[in-house]
Amino acid sequence: MKRKILLIIGVLFTSFYGFSQVANYTENQLQNTSSSSTLFEQDLPYEAGLNKELTFYAFFITQGVSTNMYPESSLFNGQLVGRLFGQNSSTTSSSKTSYYGEQRLIPFFIYEPKLFKGKALLRASFEIDWTWGDQAYGVGGNKGGALSGDQVNIQTQNVEIEFIPAKGWAINVGLQRLYDTPFNPYRTFFDKMTYTGYRLAYWGSDAVGISVRRNTDLSKLKLGYYKLYENSTELSDDVTLLEFFYRRKLPKYWNVGASVYGILDRGKNTGGVSVFGQGLTSVLTAYNGAYLFNFGTNDYTADIYWLGTFFSRNPDFIMDRYQLSGFFSYNLGHVNVNQEGWEDGVDVSGFALNARGAYRYGQTLNDYVSVDYVYSSGDPNGISDGKYTGVITGNTWGLPASIFISSGAYLLFPHINVVNRFTPVVSDLSNMGYGLNAFTLNAHHDIIPHKLNIKIGMAQGFSNVVPQNGGSNIGTELNAAIKYKLGAFMSVELHGADMWLGEFFDSNDSNYSSDINGSYDVRPPNPWTVFIVYKWLLF
């Protein structure tokens, strides 16, 4: 009996001591949290996603913008995509200033039934965006922010199934990401895909089809078949894209790869986005700043191929302080035209290359400087000689399908912070067929490690073909940003950029696309933009 009493006393003492230690620890933790942490800092998702069949995550962005860029046509109020000064009526003003707020939500739903033990899952993603106060109780995407809301405006980005028949294999079927990268776009951070492969400069959109992947420790293989446009199902009048990718790891953090793309265009300019059509002779090319093949109203068929190679070193920027990447892509093919019967039209032969280097000088991944260079061949006389020596990208078939958004520029090239307005000065690698010779310089620094970051940068562009009554200098851009991290994948940022247009915009040459300087007969006012943005990746 005496031993039992001593045992009970011992258990009670031990429990009391343990509870007191836990209480002290919890109290200390709360004190430390309240004294040194900031909002959301301790709210990390350590147990998120455990044993769940249905997973939800989303990207939310809202921003307030001030700029002197705007569309002259009211048709494009609410959404404006394509080249600044292009056929989308976008222009700049020395007296008018736009102020607006806009927001976007991209929700992702992933259903992975336990029944199949991770070998099959369904993904669906959507897009909901609008300008604050634009429209209510209507039908259509990119609007719905006016009083009472209730707009029918959900846009479907992806609905696809992924099968994993064996370790390292994945088969994706349905409407899915079409990115010119060897990485699985659903299992890779987006930033990494914008610095490797072809950096979405050729294909950075969504397409329906089938892709097959084989990933090992040392290599990545990808095959893809996509239907860009299905016209009459009984006829050969479609637009079809084929894809092959291979990437291999090498010693010392190096990676190399090669790819082949091929597009069979029998679409006769039909399909595509709204009334713009798609293809070599479509109005869409003038919107996107791509080269417009002037065959009039004659039908054509085109077989276009892209042969490319790419490399990267230390793509995650964590193995050492140096990061390198680059690509070379050669597009070739042939176009036949139906005038008074089918005849040879144009031979296509052009190329583009890119090289990017970064050096991490500080403590964090955000302490670095980088230089980015891009070159594309131009065509000095258009297709009058039966040849096109410029570059062709996915922008000939999609709006936009090619998004070179990681250069660090805001105005010369497109920037990643986009909701409903996407109007860079150069929106396609071809630069309307005039070619491109451009670079950017950027410096980033964490004032408070992992918390407060500043960035300054510049960009400069030249065309390789001088337009009529103009020069080769496209312009010079200066930009800056300050970013404050509120929590995990949540930040508030202030960005600004100003660009001085060059002699290139003295020209109103329209032989390659729409007028270079848009509605102006002289050089337009310089574009500028300032915006404050809040971003949150929810998961």
CSV table of N, CA, C and O in Angstrom, one decimal, residues 17 71 75 111 151 192 223 241 254 259 267 287 342 401 429 452 492 514 524:
chain,number,residue,atom,x,y,z
A,17,TYR,N,5.0,18.5,-13.0
A,17,TYR,CA,6.3,19.2,-13.6
A,17,TYR,C,6.2,19.3,-15.1
A,17,TYR,O,6.6,20.3,-15.7
A,71,PRO,N,-6.3,52.5,-73.9
A,71,PRO,CA,-6.8,52.2,-75.2
A,71,PRO,C,-7.6,53.4,-75.7
A,71,PRO,O,-8.4,53.9,-75.0
A,75,LEU,N,-13.7,49.7,-77.0
A,75,LEU,CA,-13.9,48.3,-77.1
A,75,LEU,C,-12.9,47.5,-76.2
A,75,LEU,O,-13.2,46.4,-75.7
A,111,TYR,N,-8.1,17.0,-57.2
A,111,TYR,CA,-8.8,15.8,-56.6
A,111,TYR,C,-8.0,14.6,-56.8
A,111,TYR,O,-7.8,14.2,-58.0
A,151,GLN,N,-21.6,39.2,-62.1
A,151,GLN,CA,-21.3,39.0,-63.5
A,151,GLN,C,-21.0,37.5,-63.7
A,151,GLN,O,-20.4,36.8,-62.8
A,192,LYS,N,11.0,29.3,-61.6
A,192,LYS,CA,12.1,28.5,-62.2
A,192,LYS,C,11.8,28.2,-63.7
A,192,LYS,O,12.8,28.2,-64.5
A,223,LEU,N,6.9,14.5,-74.3
A,223,LEU,CA,6.3,14.5,-75.6
A,223,LEU,C,4.9,15.1,-75.5
A,223,LEU,O,4.2,14.8,-74.6
A,241,LEU,N,-0.2,21.1,-83.0
A,241,LEU,CA,1.2,21.4,-82.5
A,241,LEU,C,1.7,20.1,-81.9
A,241,LEU,O,1.1,19.4,-81.1
A,254,TRP,N,25.5,21.8,-64.0
A,254,TRP,CA,25.1,22.1,-65.4
A,254,TRP,C,23.9,21.2,-65.9
A,254,TRP,O,23.8,20.1,-65.5
A,259,SER,N,15.1,20.5,-78.0
A,259,SER,CA,13.7,20.3,-78.3
A,259,SER,C,13.4,20.5,-79.7
A,259,SER,O,14.1,21.0,-80.5
A,267,GLY,N,-5.6,25.9,-90.8
A,267,GLY,CA,-6.8,26.6,-90.2
A,267,GLY,C,-7.4,27.7,-91.1
A,267,GLY,O,-8.5,28.2,-90.7
A,287,TYR,N,-2.1,42.5,-83.4
A,287,TYR,CA,-2.3,42.8,-82.0
A,287,TYR,C,-1.1,42.4,-81.1
A,287,TYR,O,-0.7,43.2,-80.2
A,342,TRP,N,-2.8,26.3,-105.9
A,342,TRP,CA,-1.8,26.3,-104.9
A,342,TRP,C,-0.4,26.5,-105.5
A,342,TRP,O,-0.1,25.9,-106.5
A,401,ALA,N,0.2,33.9,-76.4
A,401,ALA,CA,0.7,32.6,-76.2
A,401,ALA,C,2.1,32.5,-75.8
A,401,ALA,O,2.7,31.5,-75.4
A,429,LEU,N,9.0,38.1,-79.6
A,429,LEU,CA,10.5,38.1,-79.8
A,429,LEU,C,10.8,38.6,-81.3
A,429,LEU,O,11.9,39.1,-81.5
A,452,LEU,N,12.2,42.6,-46.4
A,452,LEU,CA,12.1,43.9,-47.2
A,452,LEU,C,13.2,43.9,-48.2
A,452,LEU,O,14.4,43.8,-47.9
A,492,VAL,N,3.4,42.8,-50.2
A,492,VAL,CA,2.9,44.1,-50.8
A,492,VAL,C,4.0,44.8,-51.4
A,492,VAL,O,5.1,44.8,-50.8
A,514,SER,N,1.0,46.4,-87.8
A,514,SER,CA,0.3,47.6,-87.8
A,514,SER,C,1.3,48.8,-87.7
A,514,SER,O,2.5,48.5,-87.5
A,524,PRO,N,5.6,58.9,-80.3
A,524,PRO,CA,4.6,59.1,-79.2
A,524,PRO,C,5.2,59.5,-77.9
A,524,PRO,O,6.4,59.4,-77.7
